[in-house]
Amino acid sequence: QRSDLAAADEEASALGTAAGEARTLMFTQQRAGVAAQAALERAEADAARLTRERGSAAGEVAQLHERAMKIEADREQLRERSERLSRLHDEEAGAAASAEASIAGIEQTAHEAGERLTQWRVEVGRLAEQAGTSRREVSRLEQQRDECVRQTRDIAAHAERASARLEEHRSQMQVAAQEIAHATEEAARLESLVSEAGDALEQASAMVQDLGVRVGSAREHAGHLERDWHALEVSRREIEVKRETLEDRAREELSLDVGVEYEDYRTLMSDTPEDGVRVTRIDPPEAALRIDTLRDLLKKLGHVNLDSIEEEAGLAKQNDELVRQVADLDQARGQLERLITELNEASRQRFGEIFTRIQEHFGGEQGMFRRLFGGGKAEVRLMPLIKEIETPDGVRKVETDEVDLLESGIEVIAKPPGKEPRSISQLSGGEKTLTAVALLMSIFRSKPSCFCVLDEVDAALDEGNVGRFNTVVRQFTDLSHFIIITHNKRTMQGADLLYGVTMQERGVSTRVSVRFEQVDQDGRISPGATPSLRQGLATMRAGAPTQVGA
C-alpha cells in the first residue's frame, strides 16, 4: 500500500507538474493571442488611418489643383497689372523727363543771366574808369584855369608889355571856358551814367536773386513732384486693392463681373455710342453725397418690412377698435362712477342705520356690555378723519373734526364697573374678551347670522364671567347656532351637543359625540347610547389627548 501511495504521489506530482506546464503554456499562448489581437487592431487602425489619409490626400490634391488654377489666374492678372503699371511708369518717366528739361532750361536761363551780369559788371568798370579819366581831365582843366588866372594877373601886371598878346590870351580864355563848360557837362553826363550803371547793377542783382529763388522753387517743386509721384503710387496701389475688393463684392453680392462688363460700360459712356443713345454722366461727388444721404435714411428706416401696408391696415382697424373700446371704457367709467356714488350713498345710509342700532345694542341701558359686565358703560363711535397737511417742515398729519361713515375708523370706549373710561386697547385680557363678545352679540342682534364659531373665548374669563357669557349665548340660540371650542367644564355643561376629539394613534384623530339626553342624572351613559360613544368615552377616561367642542 505504501508503494502504491508513493506511486500515486509521484503520479500526482507528475500530473501537477504537467498541469503547471500546461497552464504556463496556456498563459504564454494567451499573451501571444492578446499581442496578436493588439497587433491586428493596430494594423486595422493603420489601415483605416491610411484610408482616411488617402481620402484627405485626394482632397488636398484637388485643393492644390484648384489653388494652382487660381494662382495661374492671379499670375495672369498680375501680368496685366504689371503691363498697366509699366505703361503708367513710362508716362510718369516722360513727365519727369519734361520736368527735368524745364529745370535744365531754367538753369540755362540762370547761366545766361549770370553772364549778362558779368558783362554789366565789366561795363560798369569801364564806365568807372572813364569817370576817373574825366575827373583827371577836370583836375587838369582846373590847373589850366589857375594857370590862366595867373597868366591874367601877369598880363594885367604886364598890360603895358603884353597888350599885343591880350587878344590871344582872351581867345584862349574863351576856349578854356568852353572846355571847362564842356568838361562840366561831360562830368555830369558821366555821373548820370554811373548812376544808371548802379541802378542796372541793382536790377541785375535783384534779377539774380529772383532767378536763384526760382531755381530753388523749381528744385522744391521737383521734390514735391517726386513725393507726389510716390503718394500717387501708394494711392494707386490702395485704389487697386479697393478696386479688387469692390469687384469681389460686386461678384458676390450682385453676381456682376466688372472686368467683363467694363468694355460695355465704356462703350455706353462714350461720346459716340454704337446705338446712338447717350448716357448722362454722373457727378461722383454729388452721387457720393446722395449715396451717404440715402444710407443714413435707410439706417433710420431700419429693416424694410414688406408687409407694412397690410400691417398699417390692420393697425388702422385695431386703432378704430381701440377708439371704440376707449369710448366704451369712458362710458363704463361714467356708469361705474355713478354706480360708486349710488353705492356710497346706499352704504352710508345702511351703515348709518346699522351702526346706530349696534351702538344702541352695545352701549344702551339694556345693551350687551351691561349684561356681560353686570353694569358699567360703553360706547362705539366713529373716529375723526386724519388729513395730511403740507407745512414748511414737511408733510404733517392733523386730526380733524370731520367724520365719514365710509372712511372713519371705529373706536370702542369701555368703562367696566368701578373703573375709568378707557380704550379697549387699555383693558385687561378678560375685559377685552367680554367687550369683544358684547360687540359681537350687538352685531348679531342688529343682523343675525346662521352660525357663529367661538374659539376658546372663555379661556381668559373667571367663573362669574363664564356664567354671564353662557347666559348671553343661551339667549341668542333662538337666532343663531353657536359652535364653541372650549376647555371650560361650565361651558360644556351649557351645551346641547358635545363633540370630543381624541388621538388614539399618533397622527390619527377620532371624533366622539354625545347628546346630554343620553346621560342620566348621575352622569352615567344611558343604555340606549351607541357603542361608539361608550368606546370613545372609555378612551377619553384612559387619558388620551382630547379636544372638546360644545
Coordinates of C-alpha atoms in Angstrom, one line a residue:
Q1 CA 0.0 0.0 0.0
R2 CA 2.9 2.3 0.8
S3 CA 4.4 1.7 -2.6
D4 CA 1.0 2.3 -4.2
L5 CA 0.7 5.5 -2.2
A6 CA 4.2 6.5 -3.2
A7 CA 3.4 5.7 -6.9
A8 CA 0.2 7.7 -6.6
D9 CA 2.1 10.6 -5.0
E10 CA 4.7 10.5 -7.8
E11 CA 1.9 10.3 -10.4
A12 CA 0.1 13.2 -8.7
S13 CA 3.3 15.2 -8.6
A14 CA 3.9 14.4 -12.3
L15 CA 0.4 15.4 -13.1
G16 CA 0.8 18.6 -11.1
T17 CA 4.0 19.4 -12.9
A18 CA 2.3 18.7 -16.3
A19 CA -0.7 20.8 -15.3
G20 CA 1.7 23.7 -14.3
E21 CA 3.5 23.4 -17.6
A22 CA 0.2 23.3 -19.4
R23 CA -1.0 26.4 -17.5
T24 CA 2.3 28.2 -18.3
L25 CA 1.9 27.2 -22.0
M26 CA -1.7 28.4 -21.9
F27 CA -0.8 31.7 -20.4
T28 CA 2.0 32.1 -22.9
Q29 CA -0.4 31.4 -25.7
Q30 CA -3.0 33.8 -24.3
R31 CA -0.4 36.5 -24.1
A32 CA 0.7 35.7 -27.6
G33 CA -3.0 35.8 -28.7
V34 CA -3.5 39.1 -26.9
A35 CA -0.4 40.5 -28.6
A36 CA -1.6 39.2 -31.9
Q37 CA -5.0 40.7 -31.3
A38 CA -3.4 44.1 -30.4
A39 CA -1.2 43.9 -33.5
L40 CA -4.3 43.1 -35.6
E41 CA -6.1 46.1 -34.1
R42 CA -3.1 48.3 -34.7
A43 CA -2.9 47.1 -38.3
E44 CA -6.7 47.7 -38.8
A45 CA -6.3 51.2 -37.2
D46 CA -3.3 51.9 -39.5
A47 CA -5.3 50.7 -42.5
A48 CA -8.2 52.9 -41.5
R49 CA -5.8 55.8 -40.9
L50 CA -4.2 55.2 -44.3
T51 CA -7.6 55.1 -45.9
R52 CA -8.5 58.4 -44.3
E53 CA -5.2 59.9 -45.3
R54 CA -5.6 58.7 -48.8
G55 CA -9.1 60.4 -48.9
S56 CA -7.6 63.5 -47.4
A57 CA -4.7 63.4 -49.8
A58 CA -7.0 63.1 -52.7
G59 CA -8.9 66.1 -51.3
E60 CA -5.7 68.0 -50.8
V61 CA -4.6 67.2 -54.4
A62 CA -7.9 68.6 -55.7
Q63 CA -7.5 71.7 -53.5
L64 CA -3.9 72.1 -54.7
H65 CA -5.1 71.8 -58.3
E66 CA -7.7 74.4 -57.7
R67 CA -5.1 76.6 -56.0
A68 CA -2.8 76.1 -59.0
M69 CA -5.5 77.2 -61.3
K70 CA -6.3 80.2 -59.1
I71 CA -2.6 81.0 -58.9
E72 CA -2.4 80.9 -62.7
A73 CA -5.3 83.2 -63.0
D74 CA -3.8 85.5 -60.4
R75 CA -0.5 85.4 -62.3
E76 CA -2.3 86.4 -65.5
Q77 CA -4.0 89.3 -63.6
L78 CA -0.6 90.3 -62.1
R79 CA 0.9 90.2 -65.6
E80 CA -1.8 92.5 -66.9
R81 CA -1.4 94.7 -63.9
S82 CA 2.4 94.8 -64.5
E83 CA 1.8 95.9 -68.0
R84 CA -0.5 98.6 -66.9
L85 CA 2.0 99.7 -64.3
S86 CA 4.8 99.7 -66.9
R87 CA 2.7 102.0 -69.1
L88 CA 2.0 104.2 -66.2
H89 CA 5.7 104.2 -65.3
D90 CA 6.6 105.2 -68.8
E91 CA 4.1 108.1 -68.7
E92 CA 5.5 109.2 -65.3
A93 CA 9.0 108.9 -66.7
G94 CA 8.1 111.1 -69.6
A95 CA 6.6 113.6 -67.2
A96 CA 9.7 113.5 -65.1
A97 CA 11.9 114.0 -68.3
S98 CA 9.8 117.0 -69.3
A99 CA 10.2 118.4 -65.7
E100 CA 14.0 117.8 -65.9
A101 CA 14.1 119.6 -69.3
S102 CA 12.2 122.5 -67.7
I103 CA 14.7 122.6 -64.9
A104 CA 17.6 122.5 -67.4
G105 CA 16.1 125.4 -69.3
I106 CA 15.7 127.3 -66.1
E107 CA 19.3 126.6 -65.2
Q108 CA 20.4 127.7 -68.7
T109 CA 18.4 131.0 -68.3
A110 CA 20.1 131.5 -64.9
H111 CA 23.5 130.9 -66.5
E112 CA 22.8 133.4 -69.3
A113 CA 21.6 135.9 -66.6
G114 CA 24.9 135.4 -64.8
E115 CA 26.9 136.0 -68.0
R116 CA 24.9 139.2 -68.6
L117 CA 25.6 140.2 -65.0
T118 CA 29.3 139.7 -65.6
Q119 CA 29.1 141.9 -68.8
W120 CA 27.3 144.6 -66.9
R121 CA 29.9 144.4 -64.2
V122 CA 32.7 144.9 -66.9
E123 CA 30.7 147.8 -68.4
V124 CA 30.3 149.3 -65.0
G125 CA 34.1 149.0 -64.5
R126 CA 34.7 150.6 -67.9
L127 CA 32.4 153.5 -67.0
A128 CA 34.1 153.9 -63.7
E129 CA 37.4 154.1 -65.5
Q130 CA 36.0 156.7 -67.9
A131 CA 34.7 158.6 -64.8
G132 CA 38.3 158.6 -63.3
T133 CA 39.7 159.9 -66.6
S134 CA 37.1 162.6 -66.7
R135 CA 38.0 163.5 -63.1
R136 CA 41.7 163.7 -64.1
E137 CA 40.7 165.9 -67.1
V138 CA 38.7 168.1 -64.8
S139 CA 41.7 168.5 -62.5
R140 CA 43.9 169.3 -65.4
L141 CA 41.4 171.9 -66.6
E142 CA 41.2 173.4 -63.2
Q143 CA 45.0 173.6 -63.2
Q144 CA 44.8 175.3 -66.6
R145 CA 42.2 177.6 -65.2
D146 CA 44.6 178.5 -62.4
E147 CA 47.3 179.0 -64.8
C148 CA 45.1 181.2 -66.9
V149 CA 44.3 183.2 -63.8
R150 CA 48.0 183.5 -63.0
Q151 CA 48.7 184.5 -66.6
T152 CA 45.8 187.0 -66.4
R153 CA 47.5 188.6 -63.4
D154 CA 50.7 188.5 -65.2
I155 CA 49.0 190.0 -68.2
A156 CA 47.3 192.6 -66.0
A157 CA 50.7 193.3 -64.4
H158 CA 52.4 193.4 -67.7
A159 CA 49.5 195.0 -69.6
E160 CA 51.7 197.5 -71.0
R161 CA 54.1 194.9 -72.1
A162 CA 51.6 192.3 -73.3
S163 CA 49.0 194.4 -74.9
A164 CA 49.8 192.8 -78.2
R165 CA 49.2 189.3 -76.8
L166 CA 46.0 190.3 -74.9
E167 CA 43.6 189.3 -77.6
E168 CA 45.3 186.0 -78.0
H169 CA 45.0 185.3 -74.3
R170 CA 41.4 186.3 -74.2
S171 CA 40.6 183.9 -77.0
Q172 CA 42.5 181.2 -75.1
M173 CA 40.4 182.0 -72.0
Q174 CA 37.2 181.8 -74.0
V175 CA 38.4 178.4 -75.4
A176 CA 39.3 177.3 -71.9
A177 CA 35.9 178.4 -70.6
Q178 CA 34.2 176.5 -73.3
E179 CA 36.3 173.4 -72.5
I180 CA 35.6 173.9 -68.8
A181 CA 31.8 174.0 -69.6
H182 CA 32.2 171.0 -71.9
A183 CA 34.1 169.1 -69.2
T184 CA 31.5 170.0 -66.6
E185 CA 28.7 168.8 -68.9
E186 CA 30.7 165.6 -69.6
A187 CA 31.3 165.1 -65.8
A188 CA 27.5 165.5 -65.2
R189 CA 26.8 163.1 -68.1
L190 CA 29.3 160.6 -66.6
E191 CA 27.8 160.9 -63.2
S192 CA 24.3 160.1 -64.7
L193 CA 25.9 157.2 -66.5
V194 CA 27.4 155.9 -63.2
S195 CA 24.0 156.3 -61.5
E196 CA 22.3 154.4 -64.3
A197 CA 25.0 151.7 -64.1
G198 CA 24.4 151.4 -60.4
D199 CA 20.7 151.1 -61.0
A200 CA 21.3 148.5 -63.6
L201 CA 23.6 146.7 -61.2
E202 CA 20.9 146.7 -58.5
Q203 CA 18.4 145.4 -61.1
A204 CA 20.8 142.7 -62.2
S205 CA 21.4 141.7 -58.5
A206 CA 17.6 141.6 -57.9
M207 CA 17.2 139.5 -61.1
V208 CA 20.0 137.1 -60.0
Q209 CA 18.3 136.7 -56.6
D210 CA 14.9 136.2 -58.3
L211 CA 16.4 133.6 -60.6
G212 CA 18.0 131.9 -57.6
V213 CA 14.7 131.9 -55.8
R214 CA 13.0 130.5 -59.0
V215 CA 15.7 127.8 -59.2
G216 CA 15.1 126.9 -55.6
S217 CA 11.4 126.8 -56.2
A218 CA 11.9 124.7 -59.2
R219 CA 14.0 122.2 -57.3
E220 CA 11.5 122.2 -54.4
H221 CA 8.7 121.7 -57.0
A222 CA 10.7 118.8 -58.4
G223 CA 10.9 117.3 -54.9
H224 CA 7.2 117.9 -54.4
L225 CA 6.6 116.2 -57.8
E226 CA 8.7 113.2 -56.7
R227 CA 6.8 113.0 -53.4
D228 CA 3.5 113.4 -55.2
W229 CA 4.5 110.6 -57.6
H230 CA 5.3 108.3 -54.6
A231 CA 2.0 109.3 -53.0
L232 CA 0.2 108.7 -56.3
E233 CA 1.9 105.3 -56.5
V234 CA 0.7 104.4 -53.0
S235 CA -2.8 105.8 -53.7
R236 CA -2.7 103.8 -57.0
R237 CA -1.9 100.6 -55.0
E238 CA -4.6 101.3 -52.5
I239 CA -7.1 102.1 -55.2
E240 CA -6.1 98.9 -56.9
V241 CA -6.8 97.0 -53.7
K242 CA -10.2 98.8 -53.3
R243 CA -11.0 98.1 -56.9
E244 CA -10.3 94.4 -56.4
T245 CA -12.4 94.4 -53.2
L246 CA -15.3 96.2 -55.0
E247 CA -15.0 93.7 -57.9
D248 CA -15.2 90.8 -55.4
R249 CA -18.2 92.4 -53.6
A250 CA -19.9 93.1 -56.9
R251 CA -19.3 89.5 -57.9
E252 CA -20.5 88.1 -54.6
E253 CA -23.4 90.5 -53.9
L254 CA -24.6 91.4 -57.4
S255 CA -23.2 88.5 -59.4
L256 CA -21.6 91.1 -61.7
D257 CA -18.1 90.6 -63.3
V258 CA -16.8 94.2 -63.5
G259 CA -13.9 93.2 -65.7
V260 CA -16.2 91.7 -68.3
E261 CA -18.8 94.4 -68.2
Y262 CA -16.3 97.3 -68.2
E263 CA -15.9 97.4 -72.0
D264 CA -19.6 97.6 -72.5
Y265 CA -19.7 100.4 -69.9
R266 CA -17.1 102.4 -71.7
T267 CA -18.9 102.0 -74.9
L268 CA -22.1 103.1 -73.3
M269 CA -20.5 106.1 -71.6
S270 CA -18.5 107.2 -74.7
D271 CA -19.4 110.4 -76.6
T272 CA -20.3 108.3 -79.8
P273 CA -22.1 105.2 -78.6
E274 CA -22.9 102.5 -81.1
D275 CA -26.6 102.6 -80.6
G276 CA -26.7 106.4 -80.7
V277 CA -28.1 106.7 -77.2
R278 CA -26.0 108.9 -74.9
V279 CA -26.0 108.4 -71.2
T280 CA -25.9 111.3 -68.8
R281 CA -22.7 111.2 -66.8
I282 CA -22.9 111.0 -63.1
D283 CA -21.2 113.6 -60.9
P284 CA -19.2 111.4 -58.5
P285 CA -19.1 113.9 -55.5
E286 CA -22.8 114.6 -55.9
A287 CA -23.5 110.9 -56.3
A288 CA -21.4 110.0 -53.2
L289 CA -23.2 112.7 -51.2
R290 CA -26.6 111.3 -52.3
I291 CA -25.5 107.7 -51.5
D292 CA -24.4 108.8 -48.0
T293 CA -27.8 110.6 -47.5
L294 CA -29.7 107.6 -48.7
R295 CA -27.7 105.3 -46.5
D296 CA -28.5 107.4 -43.5
L297 CA -32.2 107.4 -44.4
L298 CA -32.0 103.6 -44.8
K299 CA -30.4 103.3 -41.4
K300 CA -33.0 105.5 -39.8
L301 CA -35.8 103.5 -41.5
G302 CA -34.3 100.2 -40.3
H303 CA -35.2 96.9 -42.0
V304 CA -37.7 97.1 -44.8
N305 CA -41.0 95.5 -43.8
L306 CA -42.7 94.2 -46.9
D307 CA -45.9 93.6 -45.0
S308 CA -46.0 97.2 -43.7
I309 CA -49.1 98.2 -45.8
E310 CA -51.1 95.2 -44.6
E311 CA -49.9 95.9 -41.0
E312 CA -50.9 99.5 -41.4
A313 CA -54.4 98.4 -42.5
G314 CA -54.5 96.0 -39.5
L315 CA -53.2 98.7 -37.2
A316 CA -55.9 101.1 -38.5
K317 CA -58.6 98.5 -37.7
Q318 CA -57.0 98.0 -34.3
N319 CA -57.0 101.8 -33.8
D320 CA -60.6 102.0 -34.7
E321 CA -61.4 99.1 -32.4
L322 CA -59.3 100.7 -29.6
V323 CA -61.1 104.0 -30.1
R324 CA -64.4 102.2 -29.8
Q325 CA -63.1 100.4 -26.7
V326 CA -61.9 103.7 -25.2
A327 CA -65.4 105.2 -25.8
D328 CA -66.9 102.1 -24.2
L329 CA -64.5 102.4 -21.3
D330 CA -65.3 106.1 -20.9
Q331 CA -69.0 105.2 -20.9
A332 CA -68.4 102.3 -18.5
R333 CA -66.3 104.6 -16.3
G334 CA -69.1 107.1 -16.1
Q335 CA -71.5 104.3 -15.3
L336 CA -69.1 102.9 -12.6
E337 CA -68.7 106.4 -11.1
R338 CA -72.4 106.8 -10.9
L339 CA -72.7 103.3 -9.5
I340 CA -70.0 104.0 -7.0
T341 CA -71.8 107.2 -6.0
E342 CA -75.0 105.3 -5.6
L343 CA -73.3 102.5 -3.7
N344 CA -71.6 105.0 -1.4
E345 CA -74.9 106.7 -0.7
A346 CA -76.6 103.4 -0.1
S347 CA -73.7 102.2 2.0
R348 CA -73.7 105.4 4.1
Q349 CA -77.4 105.1 4.6
R350 CA -77.4 101.4 5.5
F351 CA -74.2 101.6 7.5
G352 CA -75.5 104.6 9.4
E353 CA -78.7 102.7 10.3
I354 CA -76.9 99.5 11.3
F355 CA -74.2 101.4 13.2
T356 CA -76.9 103.3 15.2
R357 CA -78.6 100.0 16.1
I358 CA -75.2 98.5 17.1
Q359 CA -74.5 101.5 19.3
E360 CA -77.8 101.1 21.0
H361 CA -77.4 97.3 21.4
F362 CA -73.9 97.6 22.6
G363 CA -73.9 100.6 25.0
G364 CA -77.6 101.1 25.7
E365 CA -79.3 100.6 29.1
Q366 CA -80.1 97.0 28.2
G367 CA -77.0 96.6 26.0
M368 CA -74.7 93.6 25.7
F369 CA -71.9 95.4 27.6
R370 CA -74.0 96.0 30.7
R371 CA -75.3 92.4 30.6
L372 CA -71.9 90.8 30.4
F373 CA -70.2 93.1 32.9
G374 CA -73.2 93.5 35.2
G375 CA -73.1 97.3 34.8
G376 CA -70.7 99.8 33.6
K377 CA -70.9 101.9 30.4
A378 CA -69.5 101.5 26.9
E379 CA -69.6 103.4 23.6
V380 CA -68.9 102.6 20.0
R381 CA -68.1 105.8 18.0
L382 CA -66.5 106.9 14.7
M383 CA -63.0 108.3 14.9
P384 CA -62.3 111.7 13.3
L385 CA -60.5 111.8 9.9
I386 CA -56.8 112.4 9.8
K387 CA -55.5 114.5 6.9
E388 CA -52.0 115.3 5.6
I389 CA -51.1 119.0 5.5
E390 CA -48.0 120.4 3.9
T391 CA -46.0 122.6 6.2
P392 CA -42.6 124.3 5.8
D393 CA -41.2 121.4 7.9
G394 CA -42.7 118.8 5.6
V395 CA -46.0 116.8 5.5
R396 CA -47.7 116.6 8.8
K397 CA -50.8 114.6 9.8
V398 CA -53.5 116.6 11.5
E399 CA -56.7 115.2 13.2
T400 CA -59.8 117.0 12.1
D401 CA -63.4 117.1 13.4
E402 CA -64.8 115.6 10.3
V403 CA -66.4 112.1 10.4
D404 CA -67.1 110.0 7.3
L405 CA -69.2 106.8 7.7
L406 CA -67.1 105.0 5.0
E407 CA -63.7 106.3 5.8
S408 CA -63.5 106.9 9.5
G409 CA -62.3 104.2 11.9
I410 CA -64.3 102.8 14.8
E411 CA -63.2 103.2 18.4
V412 CA -64.6 101.3 21.4
I413 CA -64.6 103.1 24.7
A414 CA -65.5 100.9 27.7
K415 CA -66.0 101.7 31.4
P416 CA -66.3 98.5 33.4
P417 CA -67.9 98.8 36.8
G418 CA -65.7 100.7 39.2
K419 CA -63.1 101.8 36.6
E420 CA -62.5 104.9 34.5
P421 CA -63.5 105.0 30.8
R422 CA -60.7 103.9 28.6
S423 CA -60.0 102.5 25.2
I424 CA -60.3 98.8 24.5
S425 CA -56.6 98.5 24.0
Q426 CA -56.0 99.5 27.7
L427 CA -58.3 96.8 29.2
S428 CA -57.2 93.5 30.6
G429 CA -57.4 90.2 28.7
G430 CA -60.7 89.2 30.2
E431 CA -62.2 92.7 29.8
K432 CA -61.1 92.7 26.2
T433 CA -62.8 89.3 25.6
L434 CA -66.1 90.4 27.3
T435 CA -66.1 93.7 25.4
A436 CA -65.4 91.9 22.1
V437 CA -68.2 89.3 22.8
A438 CA -70.5 92.2 23.7
L439 CA -69.8 93.9 20.4
L440 CA -70.2 90.7 18.5
M441 CA -73.5 90.0 20.1
S442 CA -74.6 93.6 19.4
I443 CA -73.8 93.0 15.7
F444 CA -75.7 89.7 15.8
R445 CA -78.6 91.5 17.4
S446 CA -78.6 94.0 14.6
K447 CA -78.1 91.4 11.9
P448 CA -78.2 87.8 13.0
S449 CA -76.1 85.1 11.3
C450 CA -76.9 81.5 10.8
F451 CA -73.8 80.2 12.5
C452 CA -71.2 81.6 14.9
V453 CA -67.9 80.0 15.8
L454 CA -66.1 81.0 19.0
D455 CA -62.7 79.5 19.6
E456 CA -61.8 79.4 23.3
V457 CA -63.4 82.7 24.0
D458 CA -63.8 81.8 27.7
A459 CA -60.2 80.9 28.2
A460 CA -59.4 84.3 29.9
L461 CA -62.7 84.5 31.9
D462 CA -63.2 83.7 35.6
E463 CA -66.2 81.6 36.8
G464 CA -68.6 84.6 37.2
N465 CA -67.9 86.0 33.7
V466 CA -68.1 82.5 32.2
G467 CA -71.6 82.2 33.7
R468 CA -72.7 85.5 32.3
F469 CA -71.2 84.6 29.0
N470 CA -73.1 81.3 28.8
T471 CA -76.3 83.1 29.8
V472 CA -75.9 85.6 27.0
V473 CA -75.1 82.9 24.4
R474 CA -78.1 80.9 25.5
Q475 CA -80.3 84.0 24.9
F476 CA -79.1 84.1 21.3
T477 CA -79.6 80.4 20.4
D478 CA -83.0 81.2 19.1
L479 CA -81.3 83.4 16.4
S480 CA -78.1 81.6 15.6
H481 CA -76.3 78.3 16.0
F482 CA -73.1 78.6 18.2
I483 CA -70.1 76.3 17.8
I484 CA -67.8 76.9 20.8
I485 CA -64.4 75.3 21.1
T486 CA -63.7 75.3 24.9
H487 CA -61.9 73.5 27.7
N488 CA -64.1 75.0 30.3
K489 CA -66.4 72.5 32.0
R490 CA -69.1 75.1 32.8
T491 CA -69.3 76.0 29.1
M492 CA -69.6 72.3 28.3
Q493 CA -72.4 71.9 30.7
G494 CA -74.4 74.6 29.0
A495 CA -74.0 72.9 25.5
D496 CA -76.8 70.9 23.8
L497 CA -74.4 68.6 21.9
L498 CA -70.8 67.8 22.9
Y499 CA -68.1 66.6 20.5
G500 CA -64.8 65.3 21.7
V501 CA -61.7 64.8 19.5
T502 CA -59.2 62.2 20.7
M503 CA -56.0 60.8 19.2
Q504 CA -55.6 57.1 19.9
E505 CA -52.9 56.8 17.4
R506 CA -50.2 59.3 16.6
G507 CA -51.4 61.5 13.7
V508 CA -54.9 59.9 13.6
S509 CA -57.8 61.9 15.2
T510 CA -61.1 60.3 16.3
R511 CA -64.3 62.3 16.9
V512 CA -66.7 61.3 19.7
S513 CA -70.2 62.9 20.0
V514 CA -72.7 62.8 22.9
R515 CA -76.0 64.3 23.5
F516 CA -76.9 65.3 27.0
E517 CA -80.2 63.5 26.9
Q518 CA -78.2 60.3 26.7
V519 CA -76.7 61.0 30.1
D520 CA -78.7 60.4 33.2
Q521 CA -78.8 62.4 36.4
D522 CA -75.8 60.5 37.9
G523 CA -73.7 61.2 34.8
R524 CA -73.9 57.7 33.5
I525 CA -74.4 56.8 29.9
S526 CA -77.9 55.6 29.2
P527 CA -78.4 52.0 27.9
G528 CA -79.6 53.4 24.6
A529 CA -76.3 55.1 23.8
T530 CA -74.3 53.9 20.8
P531 CA -71.3 51.6 21.3
S532 CA -69.0 54.1 19.7
L533 CA -69.9 56.7 22.4
R534 CA -69.1 54.2 25.1
Q535 CA -65.8 53.3 23.5
G536 CA -64.9 57.0 22.9
L537 CA -65.6 57.9 26.5
A538 CA -63.6 55.0 27.7
T539 CA -60.6 56.2 25.6
M540 CA -61.1 59.7 27.0
R541 CA -61.1 58.4 30.5
A542 CA -57.9 56.4 29.7
G543 CA -56.1 59.8 29.5
A544 CA -55.6 60.1 25.7
P545 CA -55.2 63.8 24.4
T546 CA -58.6 65.1 23.7
Q547 CA -60.1 68.3 22.3
V548 CA -63.7 69.0 23.1
G549 CA -66.1 71.3 21.3
A550 CA -69.6 72.1 22.5

